Amino acid sequence: MSGAPELTAETGPRRIWVLIEQQGGRVHPVSWELLGAARRLAVELDADRAIVEAVLLGQDVGAIAQEALRYGARRVHLIEDPVLADYRNLPYAVGISRLVQAHRPEIFLIGATSLGRDLASAVATRVETGLTADCTELTIDPKLQILAATRPTFGGNLMATILCRRHRPQMATVRPRVLPLPEPLPPAEIRGETRGEVVRAPLGLVEAEVPLRRLRLIPGAERVDLEYAEVIVAGGRGLGDRDGLPLLRQLAEALGGVLAVSRPLVDAGWVSVEHQVGQTGKTVRPKLYVAAGISGAVQHRVGMSGAGFILAINKDPHAPIFQIADLGIVGDLYEVVPALIDDLRARRSGGDDGR
Amino acid sequence: MHAVVAIKQVPDTTNVRIDPDTGTLIREGVPAIVNPYDVHALEMAVRLKERFGGQVTVLTMGPPKAAEALIECVEQGADRAILLSDRKFGGADTLATSYVLAGAIEAIRAEGPVDLLLFGKQAIDGDTAQVGPGVATRLGVPLITYAIEIEAFDPLARTAIVHRRTELGVEVLETALPALLTVEKEIAAIARAPLPNLVRAARYRPEVWDAAQPVAFDAAKLGIKGSPTVVGRAFTPAAKAPGEQIEVAALGLPAVIERALTRLEAAGVLAAGPPSAGGPGGGP
Ligand SMILES: Cc1cc2nc3c(=O)[nH]c(=O)nc-3n(C[C@H](O)[C@H](O)[C@H](O)COP(=O)(O)OP(=O)(O)OC[C@H]3O[C@@H](n4cnc5c(N)ncnc54)[C@H](O)[C@@H]3O)c2cc1C
Ligand SMILES: Nc1ncnc2c1ncn2[C@@H]1O[C@H](COP(=O)(O)O)[C@@H](O)[C@H]1O
């Protein structure tokens, strides 16, 4: 408070940026998860001066900018241009790098999706800063007052906290579902004092400068939304036989959830990789995760340890999965699962009758 | 046709173990392998060479021991292998790594045209997937990550059509050449190395390039000095306090199921089911 009154680096806003990832007008929810994290980091970093801002590129995405404000961005830096209609690395990286150079954010968070990973490294290289991939935890180091980005390495066997001391922005990618999805702010708050603004910027690049075209998109045959499922029933090698899968599907149905698997079942060709949970599969964050016949190797656990409630069923009382299970049932899944299904079905029909 | 493939020697993470007392990696006895995705990148390059003629150059930045990995690549069909090795390169993060690889590739391009740059999707020791995009950005060539197929390749017209896997499906992209691809394993299945390659590899010695020769790298951008990120702390993943454990053998099945349902109900996770799941007896 004793310094000069003008806006200097010591008194200006400290920007925390989040990329809002959209394709074809659909926002990837990891963007909102990151805005939630950014709001928390802003408080940790500097409650007075840190502000959360969003970066949005595309064509006709104005409505998404408004939504970003509802998820807590104070400002949205928006570039709309026909060149940005489909995602391509070059125009997106150029547009974002220019914004970074103009506004000098301190921290920049991007989803670790195929788009985000493709883009983040190109931006970090252009602005010559540090980038930490696939973080599982973001905090502010209390002593250094910089981002402490924690991620698994060596196949999940080791965790490392990465710091970027002198270069800005401090960039990090985070996988979908690693962070909780925040509630959007109530509309009253947008209209009131905390209202944000949308600031438009030009792209500064024309189609002829982009040496790559998207000819077409072959939509995925099977879209499995494991990441955003509320209930997941996962089976592992303990199933023994692929004929055990329908049993787990029935349990998933009885619980209103979806089926997932550990890697050996994918390797064996029983199910497609879209169903795999873990380090080389998906990170999930359901309210309930049932692990049946899964030992709980670290590579599996990194994908599911964020679940709200973990129910493990395993014959081996020393299986590592029990270390993280809220409830562990030591027993044969071929006994326990059918009994669970029966009871759940009985309950449901009992509940309906009682009304 | 000239393809340059960047490969990395990595510890086989399937065999990595952590010392429970020190929380550090036990590297002894852990075999070093060519990063699995890079093997497929090289295979793709070899296939293109078989079809169009030309040559394949492999490139790695690493310690002298990484020469072994390059020799494996010669067995697989690489014509020329370059080892970028200098203590000044040590401790590089992805930004410093992409600086060196891009500089080396520029030197190779100065000798003659390069049509394609192939990288693995990611290196399994760090899983960052950053080096390929970083090199493409530095060289100013088009980037296609997560490539699973080269549908068309025309070195004369200098274009290619490449399939790339994303969450939404498969993108079909037309790119100018040279382009940089980071590849998934599907890009090419590994064939057995033919005997003449093995014979040639047995005698082959990779070229060694250091920080001064033949590329004079800027020392400020190398190794630890040139790396914006540092590891602040490394630790083994924290174990959460274990929950309740119940045994069917001890309590009997009905008691176990009842306990499970009570816990699930208390945790508020039973309401998620569709109300009209059509269970037995659910009809009117
Ligand atoms: C780099 C790398 C990445 C990896 N990525 C992943 C990943 O993304 N996802 C993943 O899942 N794995 C991954 N793995 C593999 C991982 O290390 C384990 O090998 C795998 O998770 C084990 O699967 P599982 O638990 O199904 O099988 P197992 O470890 O064989 O466990 C089977 C379990 O079933 C129990 N069982 C057997 N019969 C019964 C029965 N009738 N009733 C009840 N229980 C029974 C056994 O006691 C045992 O605990 C990765 C490995 C590496 C090296
Ligand atoms: N030191 C290196 N030398 C040569 N190529 C590398 C090196 N590090 C990474 N790469 C390449 O970049 C890809 C991605 O690595 P990474 O970004 O570390 O996950 C690898 O599959 C290699 O093709």
PDB file of N, CA and C in Angstrom, chain A residues 292-327:
ATOM      1  N   ALA A 292     -14.443 -55.508  -9.241  1.00  0.00           N
ATOM      2  CA  ALA A 292     -14.636 -56.946  -9.024  1.00  0.00           C
ATOM      3  C   ALA A 292     -13.523 -57.729  -9.706  1.00  0.00           C
ATOM      4  N   GLY A 293     -12.747 -58.460  -8.918  1.00  0.00           N
ATOM      5  CA  GLY A 293     -11.661 -59.248  -9.495  1.00  0.00           C
ATOM      6  C   GLY A 293     -10.543 -58.390 -10.053  1.00  0.00           C
ATOM      7  N   ILE A 294     -10.342 -57.243  -9.413  1.00  0.00           N
ATOM      8  CA  ILE A 294      -9.245 -56.345  -9.797  1.00  0.00           C
ATOM      9  C   ILE A 294      -8.280 -56.254  -8.625  1.00  0.00           C
ATOM     10  N   SER A 295      -6.995 -56.470  -8.907  1.00  0.00           N
ATOM     11  CA  SER A 295      -6.039 -56.510  -7.794  1.00  0.00           C
ATOM     12  C   SER A 295      -5.745 -55.106  -7.259  1.00  0.00           C
ATOM     13  N   GLY A 296      -5.828 -54.096  -8.143  1.00  0.00           N
ATOM     14  CA  GLY A 296      -5.572 -52.732  -7.682  1.00  0.00           C
ATOM     15  C   GLY A 296      -4.128 -52.308  -7.877  1.00  0.00           C
ATOM     16  N   ALA A 297      -3.557 -52.680  -9.029  1.00  0.00           N
ATOM     17  CA  ALA A 297      -2.207 -52.213  -9.376  1.00  0.00           C
ATOM     18  C   ALA A 297      -2.227 -50.695  -9.463  1.00  0.00           C
ATOM     19  N   VAL A 298      -1.069 -50.097  -9.206  1.00  0.00           N
ATOM     20  CA  VAL A 298      -1.004 -48.637  -9.162  1.00  0.00           C
ATOM     21  C   VAL A 298      -1.497 -48.015 -10.469  1.00  0.00           C
ATOM     22  N   GLN A 299      -1.217 -48.680 -11.603  1.00  0.00           N
ATOM     23  CA  GLN A 299      -1.642 -48.117 -12.891  1.00  0.00           C
ATOM     24  C   GLN A 299      -3.156 -48.121 -13.035  1.00  0.00           C
ATOM     25  N   HIS A 300      -3.811 -49.024 -12.345  1.00  0.00           N
ATOM     26  CA  HIS A 300      -5.269 -49.006 -12.349  1.00  0.00           C
ATOM     27  C   HIS A 300      -5.780 -47.955 -11.361  1.00  0.00           C
ATOM     28  N   ARG A 301      -5.161 -47.914 -10.202  1.00  0.00           N
ATOM     29  CA  ARG A 301      -5.645 -47.015  -9.143  1.00  0.00           C
ATOM     30  C   ARG A 301      -5.568 -45.546  -9.533  1.00  0.00           C
ATOM     31  N   VAL A 302      -4.529 -45.155 -10.267  1.00  0.00           N
ATOM     32  CA  VAL A 302      -4.437 -43.732 -10.635  1.00  0.00           C
ATOM     33  C   VAL A 302      -5.646 -43.298 -11.452  1.00  0.00           C
ATOM     34  N   GLY A 303      -6.315 -44.245 -12.082  1.00  0.00           N
ATOM     35  CA  GLY A 303      -7.474 -43.876 -12.890  1.00  0.00           C
ATOM     36  C   GLY A 303      -8.774 -43.819 -12.126  1.00  0.00           C
ATOM     37  N   MET A 304      -8.817 -44.374 -10.903  1.00  0.00           N
ATOM     38  CA  MET A 304     -10.107 -44.477 -10.227  1.00  0.00           C
ATOM     39  C   MET A 304     -10.101 -44.080  -8.760  1.00  0.00           C
ATOM     40  N   SER A 305      -8.942 -43.672  -8.238  1.00  0.00           N
ATOM     41  CA  SER A 305      -8.896 -43.413  -6.800  1.00  0.00           C
ATOM     42  C   SER A 305      -9.687 -42.164  -6.410  1.00  0.00           C
ATOM     43  N   GLY A 306     -10.131 -41.378  -7.400  1.00  0.00           N
ATOM     44  CA  GLY A 306     -10.947 -40.203  -7.099  1.00  0.00           C
ATOM     45  C   GLY A 306     -12.425 -40.532  -6.942  1.00  0.00           C
ATOM     46  N   ALA A 307     -12.775 -41.800  -7.038  1.00  0.00           N
ATOM     47  CA  ALA A 307     -14.187 -42.186  -6.907  1.00  0.00           C
ATOM     48  C   ALA A 307     -14.696 -41.853  -5.504  1.00  0.00           C
ATOM     49  N   GLY A 308     -15.973 -41.538  -5.416  1.00  0.00           N
ATOM     50  CA  GLY A 308     -16.565 -41.178  -4.123  1.00  0.00           C
ATOM     51  C   GLY A 308     -16.588 -42.355  -3.165  1.00  0.00           C
ATOM     52  N   PHE A 309     -17.052 -43.501  -3.644  1.00  0.00           N
ATOM     53  CA  PHE A 309     -17.131 -44.691  -2.797  1.00  0.00           C
ATOM     54  C   PHE A 309     -16.609 -45.870  -3.603  1.00  0.00           C
ATOM     55  N   ILE A 310     -15.644 -46.581  -3.033  1.00  0.00           N
ATOM     56  CA  ILE A 310     -15.071 -47.726  -3.744  1.00  0.00           C
ATOM     57  C   ILE A 310     -15.474 -49.014  -3.029  1.00  0.00           C
ATOM     58  N   LEU A 311     -16.155 -49.866  -3.769  1.00  0.00           N
ATOM     59  CA  LEU A 311     -16.511 -51.196  -3.259  1.00  0.00           C
ATOM     60  C   LEU A 311     -15.654 -52.210  -4.002  1.00  0.00           C
ATOM     61  N   ALA A 312     -14.831 -52.948  -3.259  1.00  0.00           N
ATOM     62  CA  ALA A 312     -13.961 -53.930  -3.907  1.00  0.00           C
ATOM     63  C   ALA A 312     -14.407 -55.335  -3.541  1.00  0.00           C
ATOM     64  N   ILE A 313     -14.415 -56.191  -4.540  1.00  0.00           N
ATOM     65  CA  ILE A 313     -14.733 -57.598  -4.309  1.00  0.00           C
ATOM     66  C   ILE A 313     -13.556 -58.412  -4.818  1.00  0.00           C
ATOM     67  N   ASN A 314     -12.898 -59.143  -3.923  1.00  0.00           N
ATOM     68  CA  ASN A 314     -11.697 -59.870  -4.317  1.00  0.00           C
ATOM     69  C   ASN A 314     -11.484 -61.051  -3.381  1.00  0.00           C
ATOM     70  N   LYS A 315     -11.035 -62.159  -3.949  1.00  0.00           N
ATOM     71  CA  LYS A 315     -10.796 -63.376  -3.159  1.00  0.00           C
ATOM     72  C   LYS A 315      -9.627 -63.232  -2.205  1.00  0.00           C
ATOM     73  N   ASP A 316      -8.676 -62.388  -2.604  1.00  0.00           N
ATOM     74  CA  ASP A 316      -7.425 -62.297  -1.858  1.00  0.00           C
ATOM     75  C   ASP A 316      -7.515 -61.158  -0.831  1.00  0.00           C
ATOM     76  N   PRO A 317      -7.502 -61.497   0.467  1.00  0.00           N
ATOM     77  CA  PRO A 317      -7.659 -60.433   1.482  1.00  0.00           C
ATOM     78  C   PRO A 317      -6.522 -59.414   1.450  1.00  0.00           C
ATOM     79  N   HIS A 318      -5.413 -59.757   0.796  1.00  0.00           N
ATOM     80  CA  HIS A 318      -4.274 -58.839   0.759  1.00  0.00           C
ATOM     81  C   HIS A 318      -4.172 -58.071  -0.559  1.00  0.00           C
ATOM     82  N   ALA A 319      -5.178 -58.180  -1.396  1.00  0.00           N
ATOM     83  CA  ALA A 319      -5.130 -57.451  -2.675  1.00  0.00           C
ATOM     84  C   ALA A 319      -5.004 -55.953  -2.399  1.00  0.00           C
ATOM     85  N   PRO A 320      -4.118 -55.279  -3.135  1.00  0.00           N
ATOM     86  CA  PRO A 320      -3.897 -53.842  -2.874  1.00  0.00           C
ATOM     87  C   PRO A 320      -5.149 -52.978  -3.039  1.00  0.00           C
ATOM     88  N   ILE A 321      -6.121 -53.456  -3.792  1.00  0.00           N
ATOM     89  CA  ILE A 321      -7.337 -52.662  -3.992  1.00  0.00           C
ATOM     90  C   ILE A 321      -8.013 -52.375  -2.644  1.00  0.00           C
ATOM     91  N   PHE A 322      -7.844 -53.285  -1.679  1.00  0.00           N
ATOM     92  CA  PHE A 322      -8.474 -53.089  -0.371  1.00  0.00           C
ATOM     93  C   PHE A 322      -7.892 -51.894   0.387  1.00  0.00           C
ATOM     94  N   GLN A 323      -6.656 -51.502  -0.003  1.00  0.00           N
ATOM     95  CA  GLN A 323      -6.059 -50.333   0.667  1.00  0.00           C
ATOM     96  C   GLN A 323      -6.794 -49.048   0.353  1.00  0.00           C
ATOM     97  N   ILE A 324      -7.507 -49.019  -0.759  1.00  0.00           N
ATOM     98  CA  ILE A 324      -8.205 -47.770  -1.091  1.00  0.00           C
ATOM     99  C   ILE A 324      -9.722 -47.953  -1.103  1.00  0.00           C
ATOM    100  N   ALA A 325     -10.167 -49.173  -0.819  1.00  0.00           N
ATOM    101  CA  ALA A 325     -11.617 -49.418  -0.857  1.00  0.00           C
ATOM    102  C   ALA A 325     -12.277 -48.872   0.395  1.00  0.00           C
ATOM    103  N   ASP A 326     -13.467 -48.281   0.233  1.00  0.00           N
ATOM    104  CA  ASP A 326     -14.247 -47.877   1.400  1.00  0.00           C
ATOM    105  C   ASP A 326     -14.867 -49.102   2.036  1.00  0.00           C
ATOM    106  N   LEU A 327     -15.281 -50.026   1.164  1.00  0.00           N
ATOM    107  CA  LEU A 327     -15.773 -51.298   1.668  1.00  0.00           C
ATOM    108  C   LEU A 327     -15.144 -52.404   0.840  1.00  0.00           C
TER     109      LEU A 327
END
